[in-house]
Coordinates of C-alpha atoms in Angstrom, one line a residue:
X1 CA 26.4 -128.5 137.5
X2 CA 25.1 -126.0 134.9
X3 CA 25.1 -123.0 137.3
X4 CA 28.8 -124.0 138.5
X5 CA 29.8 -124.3 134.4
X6 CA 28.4 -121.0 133.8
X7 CA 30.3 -119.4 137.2
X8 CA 33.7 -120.9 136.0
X9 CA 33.0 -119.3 132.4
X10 CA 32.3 -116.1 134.2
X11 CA 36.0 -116.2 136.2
X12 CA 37.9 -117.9 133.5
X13 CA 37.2 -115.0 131.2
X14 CA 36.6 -112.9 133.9
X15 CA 33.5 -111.4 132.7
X16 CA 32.1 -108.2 134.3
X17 CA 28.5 -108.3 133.7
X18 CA 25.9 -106.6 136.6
X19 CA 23.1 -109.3 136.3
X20 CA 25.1 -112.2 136.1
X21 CA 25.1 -112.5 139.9
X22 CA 22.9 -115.6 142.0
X23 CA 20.7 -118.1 140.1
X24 CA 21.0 -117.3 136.5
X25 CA 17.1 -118.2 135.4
X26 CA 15.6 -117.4 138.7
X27 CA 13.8 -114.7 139.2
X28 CA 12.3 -114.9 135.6
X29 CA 11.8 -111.1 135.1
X30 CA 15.5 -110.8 135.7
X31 CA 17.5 -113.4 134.6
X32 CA 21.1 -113.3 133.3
X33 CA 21.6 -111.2 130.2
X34 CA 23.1 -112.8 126.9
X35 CA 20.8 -116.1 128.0
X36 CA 18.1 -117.5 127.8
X37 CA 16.6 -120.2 129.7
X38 CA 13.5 -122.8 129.3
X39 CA 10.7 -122.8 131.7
X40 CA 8.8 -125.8 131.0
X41 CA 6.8 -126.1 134.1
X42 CA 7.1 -125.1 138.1
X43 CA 8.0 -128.3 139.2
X44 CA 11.2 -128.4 137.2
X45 CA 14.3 -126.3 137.1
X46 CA 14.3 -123.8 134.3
X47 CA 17.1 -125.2 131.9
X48 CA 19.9 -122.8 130.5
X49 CA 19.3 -123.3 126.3
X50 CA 21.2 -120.3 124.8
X51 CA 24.6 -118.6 125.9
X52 CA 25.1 -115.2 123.8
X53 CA 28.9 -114.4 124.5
X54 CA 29.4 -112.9 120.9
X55 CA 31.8 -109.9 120.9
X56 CA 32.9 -109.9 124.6
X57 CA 36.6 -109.8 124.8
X58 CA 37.0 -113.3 125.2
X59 CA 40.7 -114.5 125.1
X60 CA 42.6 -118.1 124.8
X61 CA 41.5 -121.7 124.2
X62 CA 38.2 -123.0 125.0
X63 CA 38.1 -124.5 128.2
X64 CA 36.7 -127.8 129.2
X65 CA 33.8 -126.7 131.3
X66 CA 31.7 -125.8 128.1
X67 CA 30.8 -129.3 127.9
X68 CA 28.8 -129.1 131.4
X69 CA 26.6 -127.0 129.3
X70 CA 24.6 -130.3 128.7
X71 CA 21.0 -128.6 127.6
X72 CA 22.7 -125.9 125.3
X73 CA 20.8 -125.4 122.3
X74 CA 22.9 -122.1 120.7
X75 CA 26.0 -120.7 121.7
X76 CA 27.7 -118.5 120.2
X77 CA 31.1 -117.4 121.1
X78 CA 32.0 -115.5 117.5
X79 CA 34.0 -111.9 117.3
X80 CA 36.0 -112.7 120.1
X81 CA 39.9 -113.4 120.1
X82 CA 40.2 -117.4 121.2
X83 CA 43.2 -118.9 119.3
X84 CA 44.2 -122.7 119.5
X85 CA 42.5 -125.7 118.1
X86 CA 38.4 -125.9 118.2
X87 CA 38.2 -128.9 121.3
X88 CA 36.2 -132.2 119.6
X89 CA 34.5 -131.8 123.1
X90 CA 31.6 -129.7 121.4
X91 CA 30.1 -132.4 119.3
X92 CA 29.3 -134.0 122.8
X93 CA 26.8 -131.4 123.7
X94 CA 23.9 -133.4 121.8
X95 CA 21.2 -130.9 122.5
X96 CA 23.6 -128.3 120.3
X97 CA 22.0 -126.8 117.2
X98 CA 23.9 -123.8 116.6
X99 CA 27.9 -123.3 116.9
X100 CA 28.9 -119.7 116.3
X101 CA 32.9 -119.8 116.6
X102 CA 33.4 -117.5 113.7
X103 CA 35.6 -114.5 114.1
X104 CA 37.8 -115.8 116.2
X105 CA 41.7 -116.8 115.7
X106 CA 41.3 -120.8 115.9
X107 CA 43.8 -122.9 114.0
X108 CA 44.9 -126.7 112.8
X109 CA 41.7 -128.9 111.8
X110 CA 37.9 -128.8 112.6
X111 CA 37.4 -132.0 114.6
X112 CA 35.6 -134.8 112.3
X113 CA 32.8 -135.5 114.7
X114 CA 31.6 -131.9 114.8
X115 CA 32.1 -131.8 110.7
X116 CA 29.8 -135.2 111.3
X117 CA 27.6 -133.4 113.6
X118 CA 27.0 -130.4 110.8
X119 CA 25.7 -132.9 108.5
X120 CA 23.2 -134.4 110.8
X121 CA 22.1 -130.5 111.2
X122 CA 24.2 -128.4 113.6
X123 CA 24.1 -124.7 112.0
X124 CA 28.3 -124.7 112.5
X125 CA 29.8 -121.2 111.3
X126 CA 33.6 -120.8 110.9
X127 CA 34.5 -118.4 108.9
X128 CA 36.8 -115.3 110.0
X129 CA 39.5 -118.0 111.3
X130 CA 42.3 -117.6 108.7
X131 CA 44.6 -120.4 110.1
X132 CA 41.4 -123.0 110.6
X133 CA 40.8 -125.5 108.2
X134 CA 38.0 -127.7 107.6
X135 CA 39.3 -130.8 106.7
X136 CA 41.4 -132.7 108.0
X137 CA 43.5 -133.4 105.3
X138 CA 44.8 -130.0 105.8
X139 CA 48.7 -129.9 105.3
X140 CA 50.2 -126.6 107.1
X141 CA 53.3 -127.6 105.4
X142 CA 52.9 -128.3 101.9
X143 CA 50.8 -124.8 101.8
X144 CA 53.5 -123.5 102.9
X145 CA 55.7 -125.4 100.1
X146 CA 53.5 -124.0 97.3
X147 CA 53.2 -120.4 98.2
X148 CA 56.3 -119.4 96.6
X149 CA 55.7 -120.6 92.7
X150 CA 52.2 -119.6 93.2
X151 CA 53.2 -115.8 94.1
X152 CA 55.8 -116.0 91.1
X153 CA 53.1 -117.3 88.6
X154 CA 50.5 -114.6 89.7
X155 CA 53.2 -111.7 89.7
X156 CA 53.7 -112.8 85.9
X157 CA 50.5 -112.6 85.2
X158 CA 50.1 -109.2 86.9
X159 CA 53.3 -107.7 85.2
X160 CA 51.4 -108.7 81.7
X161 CA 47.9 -107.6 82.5
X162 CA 49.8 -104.3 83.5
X163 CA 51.2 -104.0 80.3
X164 CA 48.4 -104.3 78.5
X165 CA 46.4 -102.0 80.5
X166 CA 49.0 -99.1 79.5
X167 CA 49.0 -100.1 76.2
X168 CA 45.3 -99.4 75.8
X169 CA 45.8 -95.8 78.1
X170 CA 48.4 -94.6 75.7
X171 CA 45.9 -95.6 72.4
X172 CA 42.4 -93.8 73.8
X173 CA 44.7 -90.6 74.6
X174 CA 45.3 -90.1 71.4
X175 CA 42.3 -90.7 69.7
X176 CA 39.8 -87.8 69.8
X177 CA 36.6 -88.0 71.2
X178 CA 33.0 -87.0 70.1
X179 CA 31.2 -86.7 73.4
X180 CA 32.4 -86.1 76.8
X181 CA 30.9 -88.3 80.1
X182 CA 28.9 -86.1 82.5
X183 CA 30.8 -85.4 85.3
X184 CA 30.8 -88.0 88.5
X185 CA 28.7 -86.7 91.3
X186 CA 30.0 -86.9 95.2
X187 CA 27.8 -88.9 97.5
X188 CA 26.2 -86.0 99.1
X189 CA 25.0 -85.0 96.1
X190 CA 23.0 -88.2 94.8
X191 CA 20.2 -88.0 97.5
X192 CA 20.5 -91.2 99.5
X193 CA 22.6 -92.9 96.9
X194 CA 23.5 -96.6 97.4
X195 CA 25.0 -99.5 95.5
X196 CA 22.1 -102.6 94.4
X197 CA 24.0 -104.6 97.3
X198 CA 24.9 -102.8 100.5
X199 CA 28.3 -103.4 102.5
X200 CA 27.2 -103.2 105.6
X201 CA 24.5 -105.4 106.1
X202 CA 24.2 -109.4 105.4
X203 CA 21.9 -111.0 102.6
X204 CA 20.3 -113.3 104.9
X205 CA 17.7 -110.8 106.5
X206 CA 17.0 -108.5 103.2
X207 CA 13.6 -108.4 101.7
X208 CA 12.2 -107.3 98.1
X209 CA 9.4 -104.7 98.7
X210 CA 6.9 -107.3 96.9
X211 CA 7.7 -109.5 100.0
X212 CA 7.5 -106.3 101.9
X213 CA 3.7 -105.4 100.5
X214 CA 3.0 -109.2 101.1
X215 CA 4.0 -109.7 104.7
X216 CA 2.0 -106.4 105.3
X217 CA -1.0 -107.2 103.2
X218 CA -0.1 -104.3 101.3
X219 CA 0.5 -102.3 104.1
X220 CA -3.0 -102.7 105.8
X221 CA -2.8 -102.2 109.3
X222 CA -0.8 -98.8 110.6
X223 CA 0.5 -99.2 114.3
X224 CA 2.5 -96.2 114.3
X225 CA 4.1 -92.5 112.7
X226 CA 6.8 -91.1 113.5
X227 CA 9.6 -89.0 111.9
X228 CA 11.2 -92.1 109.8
X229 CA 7.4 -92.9 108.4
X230 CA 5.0 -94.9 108.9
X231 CA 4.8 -98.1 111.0
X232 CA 2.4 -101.3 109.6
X233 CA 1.7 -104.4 111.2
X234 CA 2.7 -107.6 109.4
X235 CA 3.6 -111.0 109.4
X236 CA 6.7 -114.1 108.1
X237 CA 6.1 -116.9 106.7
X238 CA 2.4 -116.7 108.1
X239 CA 3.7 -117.5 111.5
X240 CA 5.7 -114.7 112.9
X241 CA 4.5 -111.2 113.6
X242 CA 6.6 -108.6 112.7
X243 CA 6.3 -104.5 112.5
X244 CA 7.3 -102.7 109.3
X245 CA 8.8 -99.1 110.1
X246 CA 8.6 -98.1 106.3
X247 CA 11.0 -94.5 105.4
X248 CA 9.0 -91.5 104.4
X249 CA 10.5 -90.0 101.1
X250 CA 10.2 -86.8 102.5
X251 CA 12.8 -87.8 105.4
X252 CA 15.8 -85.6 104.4
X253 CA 18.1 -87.9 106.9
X254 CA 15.9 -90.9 106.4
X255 CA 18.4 -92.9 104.6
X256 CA 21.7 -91.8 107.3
X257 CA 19.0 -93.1 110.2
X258 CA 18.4 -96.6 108.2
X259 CA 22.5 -97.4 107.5
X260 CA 23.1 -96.4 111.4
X261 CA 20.4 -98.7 112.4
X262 CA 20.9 -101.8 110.5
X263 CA 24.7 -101.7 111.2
X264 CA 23.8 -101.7 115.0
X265 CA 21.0 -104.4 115.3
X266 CA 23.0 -106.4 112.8
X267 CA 25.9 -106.6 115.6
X268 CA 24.2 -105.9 119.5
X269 CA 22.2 -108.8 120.4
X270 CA 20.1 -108.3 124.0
X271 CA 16.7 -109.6 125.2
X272 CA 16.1 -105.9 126.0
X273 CA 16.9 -105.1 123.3
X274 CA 14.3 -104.7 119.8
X275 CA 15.4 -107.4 117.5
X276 CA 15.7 -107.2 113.8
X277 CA 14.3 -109.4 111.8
X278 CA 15.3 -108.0 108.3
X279 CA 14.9 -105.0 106.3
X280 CA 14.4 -103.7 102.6
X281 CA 16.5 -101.5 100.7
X282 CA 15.1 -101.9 97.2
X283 CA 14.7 -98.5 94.9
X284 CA 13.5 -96.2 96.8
X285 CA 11.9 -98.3 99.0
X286 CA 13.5 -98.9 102.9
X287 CA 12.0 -100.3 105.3
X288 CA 13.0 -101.8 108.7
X289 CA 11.1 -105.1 110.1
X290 CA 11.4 -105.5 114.1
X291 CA 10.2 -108.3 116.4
X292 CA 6.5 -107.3 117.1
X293 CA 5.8 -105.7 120.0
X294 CA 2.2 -106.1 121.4
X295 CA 1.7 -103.8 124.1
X296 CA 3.0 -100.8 122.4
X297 CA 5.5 -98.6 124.1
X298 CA 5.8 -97.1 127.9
X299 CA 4.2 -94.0 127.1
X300 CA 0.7 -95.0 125.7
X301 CA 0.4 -97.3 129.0
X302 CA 1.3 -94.4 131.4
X303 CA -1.2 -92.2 130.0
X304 CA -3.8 -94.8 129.5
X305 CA -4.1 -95.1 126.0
X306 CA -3.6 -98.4 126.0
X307 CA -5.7 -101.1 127.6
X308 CA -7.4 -98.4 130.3
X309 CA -5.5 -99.9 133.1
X310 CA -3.1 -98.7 135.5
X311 CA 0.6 -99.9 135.9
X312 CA 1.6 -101.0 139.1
X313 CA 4.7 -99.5 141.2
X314 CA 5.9 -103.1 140.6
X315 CA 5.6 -103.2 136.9
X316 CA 6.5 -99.9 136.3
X317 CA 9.6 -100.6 138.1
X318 CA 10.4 -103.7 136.2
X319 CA 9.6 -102.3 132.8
X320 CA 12.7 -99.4 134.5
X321 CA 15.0 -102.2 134.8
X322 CA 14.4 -104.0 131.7
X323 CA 15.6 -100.5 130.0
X324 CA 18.4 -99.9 132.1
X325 CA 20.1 -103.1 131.5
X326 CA 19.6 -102.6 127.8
X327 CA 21.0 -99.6 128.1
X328 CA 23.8 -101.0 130.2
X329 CA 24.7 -103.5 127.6
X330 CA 25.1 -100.7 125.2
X331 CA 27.4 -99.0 127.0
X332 CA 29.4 -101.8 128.8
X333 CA 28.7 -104.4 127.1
X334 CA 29.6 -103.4 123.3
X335 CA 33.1 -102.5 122.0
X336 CA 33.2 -100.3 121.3
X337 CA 30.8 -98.6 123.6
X338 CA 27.8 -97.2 122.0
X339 CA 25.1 -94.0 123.1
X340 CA 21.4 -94.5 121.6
X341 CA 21.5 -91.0 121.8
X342 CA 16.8 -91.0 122.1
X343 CA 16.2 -92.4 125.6
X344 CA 12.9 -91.6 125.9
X345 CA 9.2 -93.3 127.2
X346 CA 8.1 -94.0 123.8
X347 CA 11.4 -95.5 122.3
X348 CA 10.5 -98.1 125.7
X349 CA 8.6 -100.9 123.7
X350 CA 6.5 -103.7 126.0
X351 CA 6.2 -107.8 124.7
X352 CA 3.6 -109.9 125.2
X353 CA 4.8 -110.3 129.0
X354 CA 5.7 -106.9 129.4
X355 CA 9.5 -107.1 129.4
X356 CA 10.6 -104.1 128.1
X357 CA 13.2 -103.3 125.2
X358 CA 14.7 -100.0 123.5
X359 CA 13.7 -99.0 120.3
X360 CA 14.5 -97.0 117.4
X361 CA 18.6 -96.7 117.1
X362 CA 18.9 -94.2 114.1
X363 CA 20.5 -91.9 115.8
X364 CA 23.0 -94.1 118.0
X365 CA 26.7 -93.6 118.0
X366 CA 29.4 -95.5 118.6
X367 CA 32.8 -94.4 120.2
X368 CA 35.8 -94.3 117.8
X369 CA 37.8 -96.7 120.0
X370 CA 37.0 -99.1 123.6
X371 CA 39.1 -95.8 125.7
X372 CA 37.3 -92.9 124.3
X373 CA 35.1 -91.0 126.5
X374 CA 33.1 -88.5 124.2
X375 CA 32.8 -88.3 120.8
X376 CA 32.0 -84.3 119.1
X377 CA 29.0 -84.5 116.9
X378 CA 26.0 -81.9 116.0
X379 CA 23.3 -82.2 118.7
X380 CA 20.1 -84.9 118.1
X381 CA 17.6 -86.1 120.0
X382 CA 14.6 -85.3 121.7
X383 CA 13.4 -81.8 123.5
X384 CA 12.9 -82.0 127.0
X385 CA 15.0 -85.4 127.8
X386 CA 18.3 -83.8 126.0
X387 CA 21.0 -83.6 128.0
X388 CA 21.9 -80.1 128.3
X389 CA 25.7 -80.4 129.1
X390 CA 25.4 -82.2 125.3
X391 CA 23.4 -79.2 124.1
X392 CA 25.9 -76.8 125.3
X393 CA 29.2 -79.1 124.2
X394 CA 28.5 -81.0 121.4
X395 CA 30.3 -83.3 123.7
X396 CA 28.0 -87.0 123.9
X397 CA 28.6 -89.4 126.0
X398 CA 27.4 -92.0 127.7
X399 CA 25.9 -90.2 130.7
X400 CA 24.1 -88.1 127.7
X401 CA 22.0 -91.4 127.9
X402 CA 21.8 -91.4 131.5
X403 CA 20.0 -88.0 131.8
X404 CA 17.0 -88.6 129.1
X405 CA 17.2 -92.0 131.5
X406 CA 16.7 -89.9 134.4
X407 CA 13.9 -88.1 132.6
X408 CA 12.0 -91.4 131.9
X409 CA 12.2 -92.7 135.7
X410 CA 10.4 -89.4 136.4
X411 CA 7.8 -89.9 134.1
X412 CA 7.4 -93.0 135.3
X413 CA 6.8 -92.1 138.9
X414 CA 5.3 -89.1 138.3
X415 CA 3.0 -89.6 135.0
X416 CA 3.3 -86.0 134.5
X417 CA 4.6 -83.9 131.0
X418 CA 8.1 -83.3 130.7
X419 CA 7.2 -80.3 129.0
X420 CA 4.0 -78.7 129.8
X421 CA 2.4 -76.2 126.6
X422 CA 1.8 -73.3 130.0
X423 CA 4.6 -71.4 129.8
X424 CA 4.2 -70.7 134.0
X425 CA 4.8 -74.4 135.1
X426 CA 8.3 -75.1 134.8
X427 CA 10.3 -78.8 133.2
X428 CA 9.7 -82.0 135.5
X429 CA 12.9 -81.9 136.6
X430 CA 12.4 -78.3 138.2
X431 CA 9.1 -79.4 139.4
X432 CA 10.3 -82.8 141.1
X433 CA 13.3 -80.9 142.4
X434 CA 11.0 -78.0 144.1
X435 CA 9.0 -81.1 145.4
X436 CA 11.5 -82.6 146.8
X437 CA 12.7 -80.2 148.9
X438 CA 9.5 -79.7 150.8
X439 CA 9.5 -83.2 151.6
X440 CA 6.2 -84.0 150.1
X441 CA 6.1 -87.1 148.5
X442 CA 2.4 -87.6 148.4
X443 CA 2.6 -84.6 145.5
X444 CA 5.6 -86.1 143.0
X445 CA 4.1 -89.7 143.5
X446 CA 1.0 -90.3 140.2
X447 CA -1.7 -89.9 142.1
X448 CA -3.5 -93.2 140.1
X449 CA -1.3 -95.0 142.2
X450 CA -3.6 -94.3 145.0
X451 CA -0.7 -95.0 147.9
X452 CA -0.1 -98.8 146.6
X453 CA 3.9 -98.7 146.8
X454 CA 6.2 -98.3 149.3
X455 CA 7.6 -95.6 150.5
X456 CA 11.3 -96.5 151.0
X457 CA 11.3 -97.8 146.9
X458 CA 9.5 -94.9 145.8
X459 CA 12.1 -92.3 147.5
X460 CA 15.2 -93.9 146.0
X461 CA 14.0 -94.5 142.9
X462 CA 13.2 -90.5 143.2
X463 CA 16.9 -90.1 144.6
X464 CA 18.2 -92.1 141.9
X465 CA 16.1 -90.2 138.7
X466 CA 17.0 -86.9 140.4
X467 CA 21.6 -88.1 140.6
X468 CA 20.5 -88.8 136.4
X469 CA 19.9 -85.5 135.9
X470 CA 22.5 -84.0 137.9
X471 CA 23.9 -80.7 135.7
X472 CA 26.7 -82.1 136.0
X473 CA 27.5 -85.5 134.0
X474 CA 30.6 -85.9 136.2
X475 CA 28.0 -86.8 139.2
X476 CA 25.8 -88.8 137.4
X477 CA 25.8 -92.6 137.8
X478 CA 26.5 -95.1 135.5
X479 CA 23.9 -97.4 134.0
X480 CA 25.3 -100.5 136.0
X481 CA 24.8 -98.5 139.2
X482 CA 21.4 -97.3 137.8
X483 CA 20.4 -101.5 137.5
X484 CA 22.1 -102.2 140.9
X485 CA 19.7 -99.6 142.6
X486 CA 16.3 -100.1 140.9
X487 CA 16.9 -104.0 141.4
X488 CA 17.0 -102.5 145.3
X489 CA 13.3 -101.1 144.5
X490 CA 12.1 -103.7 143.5
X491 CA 13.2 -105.9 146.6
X492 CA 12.0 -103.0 148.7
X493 CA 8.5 -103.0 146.7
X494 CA 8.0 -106.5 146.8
X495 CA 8.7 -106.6 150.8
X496 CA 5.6 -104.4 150.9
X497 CA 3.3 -106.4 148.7
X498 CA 4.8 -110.5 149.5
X499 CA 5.5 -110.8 145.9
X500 CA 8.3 -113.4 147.0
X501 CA 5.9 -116.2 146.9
X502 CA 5.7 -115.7 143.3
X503 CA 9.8 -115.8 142.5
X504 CA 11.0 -118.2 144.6
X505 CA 11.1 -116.6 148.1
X506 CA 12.5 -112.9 148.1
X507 CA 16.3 -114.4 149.1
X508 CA 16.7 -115.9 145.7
X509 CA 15.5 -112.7 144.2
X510 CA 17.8 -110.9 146.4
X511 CA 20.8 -113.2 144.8
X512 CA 20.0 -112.8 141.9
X513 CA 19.7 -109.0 142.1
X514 CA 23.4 -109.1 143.4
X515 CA 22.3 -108.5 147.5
X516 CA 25.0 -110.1 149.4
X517 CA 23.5 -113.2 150.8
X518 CA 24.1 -116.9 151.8
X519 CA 21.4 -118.1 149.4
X520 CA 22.8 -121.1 147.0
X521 CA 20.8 -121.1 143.9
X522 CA 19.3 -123.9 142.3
X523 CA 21.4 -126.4 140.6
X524 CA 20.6 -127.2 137.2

């Protein structure tokens, strides 16, 4: 019933997202984005607890087939444009904890049994619906009866206070003064100036530097540097690990990075995606504090810095299309659509179960408007996966991403240096393309692999890498036809090896990956 709910959702509002194809929980690795599900054991159909549907063009009323959502535990449908009443429907769903319906254009009354429900504990947020009111009590009319001596009386008021005001004006001109104020400096010109209480993020997820020092033991344990500063290991409330990317005074664009960051992660929210937790902007102290990521980034793993061992074709395929569908959602999935602008293997962080997620969003853009398809802006990023149609253009766009994209897939097959120091041997696309062309796979392929993958997975995803970083972005592919075929690896890796055993025979991964099959997935 739950899988149906979810499938009428889909049509009603006719949603266009690549993974949400087949079982919607099944395989694990690759469920539907924007939800999560709970596995509790084997022998029992993972549950569907979290639908994520914030921001995704969503018109009209709320249709009755949200209530077959029975395990829901938060759903949030805010920033979209539904309009009519909120149904009383919603205070049905008993496993409900969180109702996001705020910015949205819902009128007449809140139902009493979901006001009822908020007091027993449902986080219900509202706000951004000017024509919804809380109460029922709520007279459309007599508002409407009252507006007109209300706007007379504050019009009075105004006409006084402005009289006053130009009284006052008139009086300083004339009276002669004995020191003049220092002139007002422009933004530019105050460093990384910045009011005591920030516009554009919320209060919620700010921290004081003390807490800052705190939740880092005073900054103890360095995980990382990079050009923002210094990264330390800490901890919330005692419970939940956290890492503290701290800004270097010396960054020059330090503070530019921080506002572009914290305005993104405050509004994208996607499992591959790095969440934020909070951040600090106190002084001249910022600091940014992500979800922890234990098993470091993509990079330090393919050259065996961390843990010694070797990734699999298997994983290293997965860890590509946990990236890619991050990166999808960035481009298709946000309005409007945004370019992270630093694809690169160490901006590819791993969790504790090695699902991969994007990092490190100070240089992302956004588009001015949903139908743009380039926006002009000074080149950034990083040498060696920069798109050089970008370089020579200033022009960034979306397939800007799917180049350093391209890049990273051949790192990933090939373990070798984009850039190597010898001047005689030549950028890996050059190299891989030469390669290629002889036909010799056995040379492009890292050799620690020792021959376990198969061939058929391995040559697409070489195919694919190579149409990223086409010279021309006009031939490139898009990131939802960059999931669509690395999803095909996968199947064609796992044929090899009989992983299907392990997800639920290989046709429900094949469903799930959107192969057209006759396979009915598992009812909820």
């Amino acid at each position: 019933m739950i899988v149906n709910a979810i499938k009428n959702i889909k049509a009603t509002y006719r949603l266009s997202k690549t993974s949400w194809q087949g079982d919607p929980c099944l395989p694990q690795e690759l469920s539907w984005e924007n939800l999560r599900c709970s596995y509790t054991n084997s022998s029992t159909p993972p549950k569907i607890i979290s639908l994520n549907l914030s921001a995704s063009g969503l018109t009209g009323s709320l249709p009755s087939v949200f209530q077959n959502l029975t395990q829901i535990q938060e759903l949030d449908l805010s920033n979209n444009s539904l309009t009519g009443l909120v149904p009383a429907f919603l205070a049905n769903i008993k496993s409900l904890s969180l109702l996001d319906l705020s910015g949205n254009n819902f009128t007449g009354s809140v139902p009493q049994t979901l006001l009822d429900r908020e007091k027993e504990g449902l986080v219900l947020k509202l706000e951004g619906n000017p024509e919804l009111c809380k109460f029922s009590s709520c007279n459309p009319k007599k508002k409407k009866g009252l507006l007109v001596p209300v706007i007379a009386s504050i019009s009075s008021v105004l006409i006084v206070i402005v009289v006053v005001a130009l009284f006052f004006v008139l009086r300083k001109k004339k009276m002669p003064s004995d020191a003049q104020s220092p002139p007002s400096l422009p933004v530019e010109d105050v460093g990384h100036a910045k009011h005591s209480e920030p516009s554009f993020v919320s209060k919620k997820i700010r921290f004081t530097y003390f807490e800052v020092q705190e939740m880092t033991n005073n900054f103890q344990r360095v995980l990382g540097e990079g050009g923002f500063g210094v990264v330390y290991h800490g901890c919330v409330n005692g419970t939940q690990q956290v890492a503290v990317k701290l800004l270097s005074q010396s960054s020059s664009q330090g503070y530019k990075h921080f506002k572009a960051e914290v305005e993104l992660l405050m509004r994208v929210h996607h499992k591959n995606l790095v969440s934020l937790v909070g951040y600090c902007d106190e002084g001249d102290h910022l600091a940014l504090i992500y979800e922890y990521m234990p098993n470091g980034d993509l990079k330090q793993h393919l050259s065996g810095k961390r843990g010694g061992f070797v990734l699999s074709w298997e994983s290293r395929l997965r860890v590509a299309v946990n990236a890619a569908l991050g990166l999808e959602y960035l481009h298709t999935g946000c309005k409007p659509p945004m370019v992270h602008r630093d694809i690169k293997s160490t901006n590819i962080l791993l969790d504790e179960r090695f699902q991969a997620k994007l990092a490190d969003f100070g240089l992302s853009r956004s588009f001015p408007t949903e139908n743009e398809t380039h926006v002009s802006t000074v080149v950034a990023g990083t040498p060696g996966y920069l798109d050089p149609e970008y370089y020579q253009t200033n022009w960034l766009t979306e397939k800007s991403d799917v180049y350093s994209f391209g890049i990273v897939l051949l790192e990933i097959i090939t373990n070798r240096p984009i850039i190597e120091q010898s001047r005689a041997k030549p950028h890996i696309v050059e190299w891989v393309g030469f390669i290629v062309r002889t036909g010799d796979i056995g040379n492009i392929v890292d050799p620690n692999l020792h021959g376990a993958y198969d061939i058929g997975s391995v040559w697409k995803a070489i195919e694919l890498a190579m149409s990223c970083v086409n010279i021309s972005s006009a031939r490139r592919p898009s990131m939802s036809q960059v999931v669509s075929d690395l999803k095909e690896c996968v199947i064609s890796e796992n044929s090899r090896t009989g992983e299907s055993r392990e997800m639920n025979s290989m046709s429900s991964m094949e469903f799930s990956m959107g192969i057209d099959t006759e396979v009915i997935p598992k009812a909820r």
